[in-house]
Coordinates of C-alpha atoms in Angstrom, one line a residue:
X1 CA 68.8 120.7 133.3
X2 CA 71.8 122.0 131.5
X3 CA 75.4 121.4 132.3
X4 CA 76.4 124.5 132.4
X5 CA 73.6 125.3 135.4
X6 CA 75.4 122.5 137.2
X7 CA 78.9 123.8 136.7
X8 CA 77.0 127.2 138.3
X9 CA 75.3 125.7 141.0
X10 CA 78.7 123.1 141.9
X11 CA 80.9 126.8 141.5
X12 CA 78.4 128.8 144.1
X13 CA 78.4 126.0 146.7
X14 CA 82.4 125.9 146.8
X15 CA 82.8 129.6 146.6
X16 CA 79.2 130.9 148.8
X17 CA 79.6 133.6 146.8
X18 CA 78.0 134.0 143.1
X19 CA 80.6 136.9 142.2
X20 CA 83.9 134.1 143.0
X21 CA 81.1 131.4 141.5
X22 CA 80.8 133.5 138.4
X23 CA 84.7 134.4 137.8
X24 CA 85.3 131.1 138.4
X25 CA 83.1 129.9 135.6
X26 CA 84.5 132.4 133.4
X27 CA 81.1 134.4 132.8
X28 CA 79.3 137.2 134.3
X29 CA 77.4 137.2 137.7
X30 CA 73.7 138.2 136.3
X31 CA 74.7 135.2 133.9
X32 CA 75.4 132.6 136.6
X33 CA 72.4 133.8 138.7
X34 CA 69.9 133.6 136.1
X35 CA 71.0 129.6 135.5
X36 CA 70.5 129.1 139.0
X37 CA 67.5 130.5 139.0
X38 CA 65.9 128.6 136.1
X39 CA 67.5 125.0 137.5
X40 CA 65.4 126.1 140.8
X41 CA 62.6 126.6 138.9
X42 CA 63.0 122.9 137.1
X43 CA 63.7 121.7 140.3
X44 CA 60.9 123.0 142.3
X45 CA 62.7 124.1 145.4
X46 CA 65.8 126.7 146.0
X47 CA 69.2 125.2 146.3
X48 CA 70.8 128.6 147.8
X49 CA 69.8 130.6 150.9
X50 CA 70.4 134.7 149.7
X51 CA 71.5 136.3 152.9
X52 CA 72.7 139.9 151.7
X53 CA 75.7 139.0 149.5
X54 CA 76.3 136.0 151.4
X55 CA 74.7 132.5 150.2
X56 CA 74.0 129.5 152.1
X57 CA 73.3 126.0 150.7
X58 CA 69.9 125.0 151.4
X59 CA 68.8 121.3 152.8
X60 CA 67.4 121.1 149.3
X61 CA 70.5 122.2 148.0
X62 CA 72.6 119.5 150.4
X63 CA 70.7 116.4 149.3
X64 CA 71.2 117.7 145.3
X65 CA 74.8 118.3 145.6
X66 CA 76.1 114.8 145.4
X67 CA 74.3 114.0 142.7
X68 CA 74.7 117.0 140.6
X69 CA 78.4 116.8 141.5
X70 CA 78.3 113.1 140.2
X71 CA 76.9 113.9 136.6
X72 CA 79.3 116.4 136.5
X73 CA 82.3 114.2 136.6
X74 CA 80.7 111.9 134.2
X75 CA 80.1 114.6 131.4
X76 CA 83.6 115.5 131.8
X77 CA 84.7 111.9 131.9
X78 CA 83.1 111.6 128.7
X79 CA 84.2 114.9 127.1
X80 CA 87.9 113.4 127.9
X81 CA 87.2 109.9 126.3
X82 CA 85.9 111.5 122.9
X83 CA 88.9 113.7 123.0
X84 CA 91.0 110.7 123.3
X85 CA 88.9 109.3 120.3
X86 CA 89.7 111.8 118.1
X87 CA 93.4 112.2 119.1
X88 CA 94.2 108.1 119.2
X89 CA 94.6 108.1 122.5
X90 CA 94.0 104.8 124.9
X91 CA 91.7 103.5 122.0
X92 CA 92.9 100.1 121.1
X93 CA 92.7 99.0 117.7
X94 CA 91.3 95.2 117.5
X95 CA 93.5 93.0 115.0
X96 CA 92.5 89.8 113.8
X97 CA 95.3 87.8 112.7
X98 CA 95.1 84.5 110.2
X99 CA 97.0 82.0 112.4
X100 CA 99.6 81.1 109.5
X101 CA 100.6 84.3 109.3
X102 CA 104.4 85.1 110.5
X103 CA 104.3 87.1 113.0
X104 CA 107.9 88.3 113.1
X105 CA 107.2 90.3 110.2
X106 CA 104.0 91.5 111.1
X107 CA 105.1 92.6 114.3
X108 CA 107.7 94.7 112.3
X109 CA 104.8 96.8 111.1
X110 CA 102.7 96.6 114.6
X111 CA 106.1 97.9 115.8
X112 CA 106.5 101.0 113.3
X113 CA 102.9 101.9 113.8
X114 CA 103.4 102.1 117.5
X115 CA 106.0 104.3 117.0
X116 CA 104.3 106.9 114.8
X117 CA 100.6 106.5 117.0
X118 CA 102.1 106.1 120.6
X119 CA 98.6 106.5 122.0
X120 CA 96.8 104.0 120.6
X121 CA 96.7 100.4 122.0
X122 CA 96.5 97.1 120.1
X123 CA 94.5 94.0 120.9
X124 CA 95.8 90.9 118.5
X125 CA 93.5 87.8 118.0
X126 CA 94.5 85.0 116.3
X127 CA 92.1 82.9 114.5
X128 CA 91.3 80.7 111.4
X129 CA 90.1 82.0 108.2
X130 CA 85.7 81.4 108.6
X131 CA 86.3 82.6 112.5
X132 CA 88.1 86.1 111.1
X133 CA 85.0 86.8 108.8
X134 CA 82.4 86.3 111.2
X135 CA 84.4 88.2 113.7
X136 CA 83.9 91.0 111.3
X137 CA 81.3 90.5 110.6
X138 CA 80.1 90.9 114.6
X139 CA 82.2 93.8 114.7
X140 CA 84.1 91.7 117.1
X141 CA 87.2 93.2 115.2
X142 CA 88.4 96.2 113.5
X143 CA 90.1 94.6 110.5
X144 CA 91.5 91.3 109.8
X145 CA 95.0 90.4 108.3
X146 CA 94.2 87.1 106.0
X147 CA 94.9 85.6 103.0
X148 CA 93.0 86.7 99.6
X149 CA 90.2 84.3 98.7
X150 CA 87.5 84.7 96.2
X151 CA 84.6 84.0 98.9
X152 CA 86.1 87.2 100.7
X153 CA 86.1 89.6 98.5
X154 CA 82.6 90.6 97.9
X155 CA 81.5 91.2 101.9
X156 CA 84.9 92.6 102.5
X157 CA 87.3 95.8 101.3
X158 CA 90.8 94.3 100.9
X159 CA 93.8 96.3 101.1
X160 CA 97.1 94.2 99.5
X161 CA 100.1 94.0 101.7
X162 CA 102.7 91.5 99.9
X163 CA 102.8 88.3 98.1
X164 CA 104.7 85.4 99.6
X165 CA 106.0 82.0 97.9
X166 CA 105.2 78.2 99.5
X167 CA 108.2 76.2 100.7
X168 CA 109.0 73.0 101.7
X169 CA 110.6 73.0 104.8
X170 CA 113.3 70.2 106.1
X171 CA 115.4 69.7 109.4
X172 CA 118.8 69.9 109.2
X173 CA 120.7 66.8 107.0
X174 CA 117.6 66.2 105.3
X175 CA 118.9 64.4 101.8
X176 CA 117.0 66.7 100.0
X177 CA 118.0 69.4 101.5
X178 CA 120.9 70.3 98.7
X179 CA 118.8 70.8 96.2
X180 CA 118.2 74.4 95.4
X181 CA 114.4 74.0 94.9
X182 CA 112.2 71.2 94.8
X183 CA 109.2 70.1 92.6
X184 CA 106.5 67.9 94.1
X185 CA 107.2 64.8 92.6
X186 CA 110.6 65.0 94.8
X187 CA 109.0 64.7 97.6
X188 CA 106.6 61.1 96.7
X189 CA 106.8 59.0 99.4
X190 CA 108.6 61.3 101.8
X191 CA 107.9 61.5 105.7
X192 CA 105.2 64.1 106.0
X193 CA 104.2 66.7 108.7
X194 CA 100.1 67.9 107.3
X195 CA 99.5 71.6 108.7
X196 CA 95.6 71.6 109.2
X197 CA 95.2 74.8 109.0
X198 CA 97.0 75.5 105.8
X199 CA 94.2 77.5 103.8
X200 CA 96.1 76.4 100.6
X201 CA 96.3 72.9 101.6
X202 CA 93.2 71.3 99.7
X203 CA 95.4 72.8 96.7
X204 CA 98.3 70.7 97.7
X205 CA 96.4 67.6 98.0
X206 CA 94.3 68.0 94.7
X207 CA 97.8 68.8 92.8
X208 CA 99.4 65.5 94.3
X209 CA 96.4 63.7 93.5
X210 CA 97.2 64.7 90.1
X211 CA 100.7 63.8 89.8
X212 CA 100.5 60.9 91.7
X213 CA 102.3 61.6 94.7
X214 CA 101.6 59.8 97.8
X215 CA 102.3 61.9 101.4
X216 CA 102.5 60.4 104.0
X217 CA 101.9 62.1 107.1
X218 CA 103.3 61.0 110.5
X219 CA 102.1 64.3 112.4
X220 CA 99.5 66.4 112.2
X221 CA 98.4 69.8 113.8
X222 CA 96.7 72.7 113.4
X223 CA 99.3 74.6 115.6
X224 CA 102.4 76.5 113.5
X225 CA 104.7 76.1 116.3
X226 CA 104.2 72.4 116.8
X227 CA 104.4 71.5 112.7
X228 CA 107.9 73.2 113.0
X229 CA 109.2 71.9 115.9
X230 CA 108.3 68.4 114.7
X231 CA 109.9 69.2 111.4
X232 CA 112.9 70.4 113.5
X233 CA 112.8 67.3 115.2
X234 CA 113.2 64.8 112.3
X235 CA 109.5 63.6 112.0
X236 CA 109.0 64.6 108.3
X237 CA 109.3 67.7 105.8
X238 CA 106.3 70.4 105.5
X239 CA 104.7 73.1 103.5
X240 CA 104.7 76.4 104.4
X241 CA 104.7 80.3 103.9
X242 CA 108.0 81.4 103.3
X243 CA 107.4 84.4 105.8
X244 CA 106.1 81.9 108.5
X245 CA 108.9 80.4 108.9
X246 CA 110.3 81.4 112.4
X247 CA 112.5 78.3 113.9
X248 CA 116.1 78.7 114.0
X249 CA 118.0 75.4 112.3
X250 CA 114.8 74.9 109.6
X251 CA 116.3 74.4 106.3
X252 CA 113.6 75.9 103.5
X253 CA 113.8 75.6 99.5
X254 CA 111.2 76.9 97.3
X255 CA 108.5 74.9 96.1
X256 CA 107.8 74.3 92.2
X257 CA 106.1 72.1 90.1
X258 CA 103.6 73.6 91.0
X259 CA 104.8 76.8 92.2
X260 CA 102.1 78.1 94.8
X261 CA 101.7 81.6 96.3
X262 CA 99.3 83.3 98.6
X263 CA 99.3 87.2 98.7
X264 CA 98.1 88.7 102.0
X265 CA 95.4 91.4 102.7
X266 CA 94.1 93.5 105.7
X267 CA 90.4 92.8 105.4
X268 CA 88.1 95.1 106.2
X269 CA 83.5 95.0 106.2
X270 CA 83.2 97.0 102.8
X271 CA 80.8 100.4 103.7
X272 CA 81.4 100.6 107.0
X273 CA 83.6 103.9 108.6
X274 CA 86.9 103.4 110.0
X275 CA 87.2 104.7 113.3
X276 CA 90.1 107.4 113.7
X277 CA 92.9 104.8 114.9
X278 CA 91.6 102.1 112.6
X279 CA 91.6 104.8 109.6
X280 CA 95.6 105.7 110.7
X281 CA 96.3 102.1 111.2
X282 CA 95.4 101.2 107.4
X283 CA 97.1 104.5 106.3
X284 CA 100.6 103.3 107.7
X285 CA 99.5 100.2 106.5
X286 CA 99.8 101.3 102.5
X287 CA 102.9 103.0 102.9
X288 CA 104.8 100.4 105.1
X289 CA 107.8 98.4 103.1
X290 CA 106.7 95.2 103.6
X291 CA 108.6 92.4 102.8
X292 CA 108.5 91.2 99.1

C-alpha cells in the first residue's frame, strides 16, 4: 500500500467519479485508476462498484474507508511536523541552566534569540553541575549553560560565552562596604552566608585555609535567592558571581587576594548533530554581545 493509492481511493469516494477523483489529485485518470486497481489487488476485494461512468463504494470499500482516511491524516500530520523541524517551528529547544547562573542576563540572550527564531519554543531546566552532565548525557537536554571545569571538557564541546569576576556581597551600611575592593583577609571573622552550591566554593575554603581566615557561617543554602535575601537582611556577607547578583539594595565590591573568576560555556555531547533549532540557537549564541 502506497500513499498515493490512498489519496486515490479517499479522492474517488468524495467525488464518485474517477475523472473529478483524478483532477483533484492533480494527475491523469488511467493514472488514478490503475492505483486503485493494484490497492484492490493487495487488498483482495474491490473497493468501487463501476456502473457506466458512475462509481459506487462497495461494503468492502465502506468498512476500509475509515481507516484508510485515518493513515491519511497521520502521514500528513507527520509531513507537517518535519516541515516544522526543518523550518524551527513549535520545536522547543531544551536548556539546561547551572543554578548560579544570572539569569537576568541570560534571559537577555533567550530574549534576542526569540526574536530572530519566533518559532521555536524554549524549555529551561535549572540544575546543579553533575545533574547538567548526566542530563546530557541522557539526552535529557539539548545543551547546557555551565561553568568551565576540567572534568567537562573531554565528554563535552564547549562553546565560551564570557568571563565573570567573584564578589563579596554586603547589605546596605555594612562597615566594609566603603572600601573599593576587598581581599580575603578583610573579611576573617566576619558574619558569613556559605552558598552550597557555589562550584568554586571548595576553592574559597582551601584559600582561607591557607591564609588563615576563619568564616563563619550563620546561614546556609543551596538556593540563590535565599543567600541574597539573607545577605539583604543583615545575617552576614557572601561570595558570589558578579552577574548573579539580582537583588535590588545589595552592595558588591570585587574580591582580591585572591582574585577568583569563572568563565561560562554552553556545553554540548562532543560528536553528536545539533538539531536545526539547537544548531541556530548556538549560532546566535557566538555572535551575541554578551556582557564582559
Amino acid at each position: 500500500m502506497e500513499m498515493h493509492q490512498v489519496r486515490y481511493v479517499i479522492a474517488a469516494a468524495d467525488h464518485l467519479n474517477f475523472t473529478r477523483a483524478a483532477a483533484s489529485c492533480d494527475v491523469s485518470q488511467p493514472a488514478l485508476t490503475k492505483g486503485i486497481k493494484a490497492l484492490e489487488r493487495e487488498l483482495g476485494s474491490p473497493l468501487f462498484h463501476r456502473e457506466g461512468r458512475r462509481i459506487l463504494v462497495s461494503e468492502f470499500g465502506r468498512s476500509m474507508l475509515p481507516h484508510l482516511r485515518q493513515i491519511a491524516a497521520e502521514a500528513e500530520a507527520a509531513r507537517m511536523l518535519a516541515q516544522n523541524f526543518q523550518l524551527l517551528h513549535d520545536v522547543p529547544v531544551r536548556i539546561g541552566v547551572l543554578a548560579s547562573i544570572g539569569h537576568v542576563r541570560f534571559g537577555r540572550f533567550l530574549r534576542d534569540f526569540g526574536t530572530a527564531q519566533e518559532g521555536v519554543e524554549l524549555a529551561v531546566t535549572e540544575g546543579k553541575e553533575a545533574e547538567l552532565r548526566q542530563a546530557l548525557r541522557d539526552d535529557e537536554i539539548d545543551i547546557a549553560v555551565t561553568a568551565r571545569l576540567a572534568e567537562t571538557e573531554d565528554a563535552f564541546a564547549l562553546l565560551p560565552l564570557y568571563s565573570e569576576r567573584y564578589v563579596v556581597i554586603l547589605p546596605p551600611n555594612h562597615p566594609l562596604g566603603g572600601r573599593d575592593a576587598l581581599s580575603l583577609s578583610a573579611l576573617n571573622g566576619q558574619p558569613y552566608v556559605d552558598r552550597l552550591g557555589c562550584e568554586m566554593r571548595t576553592l574559597v575554603a582551601e584559600a582561607c585555609a591557607e591564609q588563615g581566615v576563619d568564616l563563619y557561617a550563620r546561614f546556609r543554602s543551596e538556593r540563590e535567592d535565599w543567600v541574597q535575601a539573607m545577605v539583604l537582611a543583615g545575617l552576614g556577607f557572601a561570595f558570589m558571581p558578579e552577574y548573579s547578583v539580582t537583588l535590588p539594595g545589595l552592595v558588591q565590591r570585587p574580591l582580591i587576594e585572591p582574585s577568583l573568576s569563572r568563565e561560562i560555556c554552553i556545553a554540548s555531547v562532543r560528536g553528536r548533530p545539533f538539531p536545526p533549532p539547537v544548531a541556530a540557537l548556538m549560532r546566535r549564541a557566538q555572535s551575541f554581545a554578551w556582557p564582559g
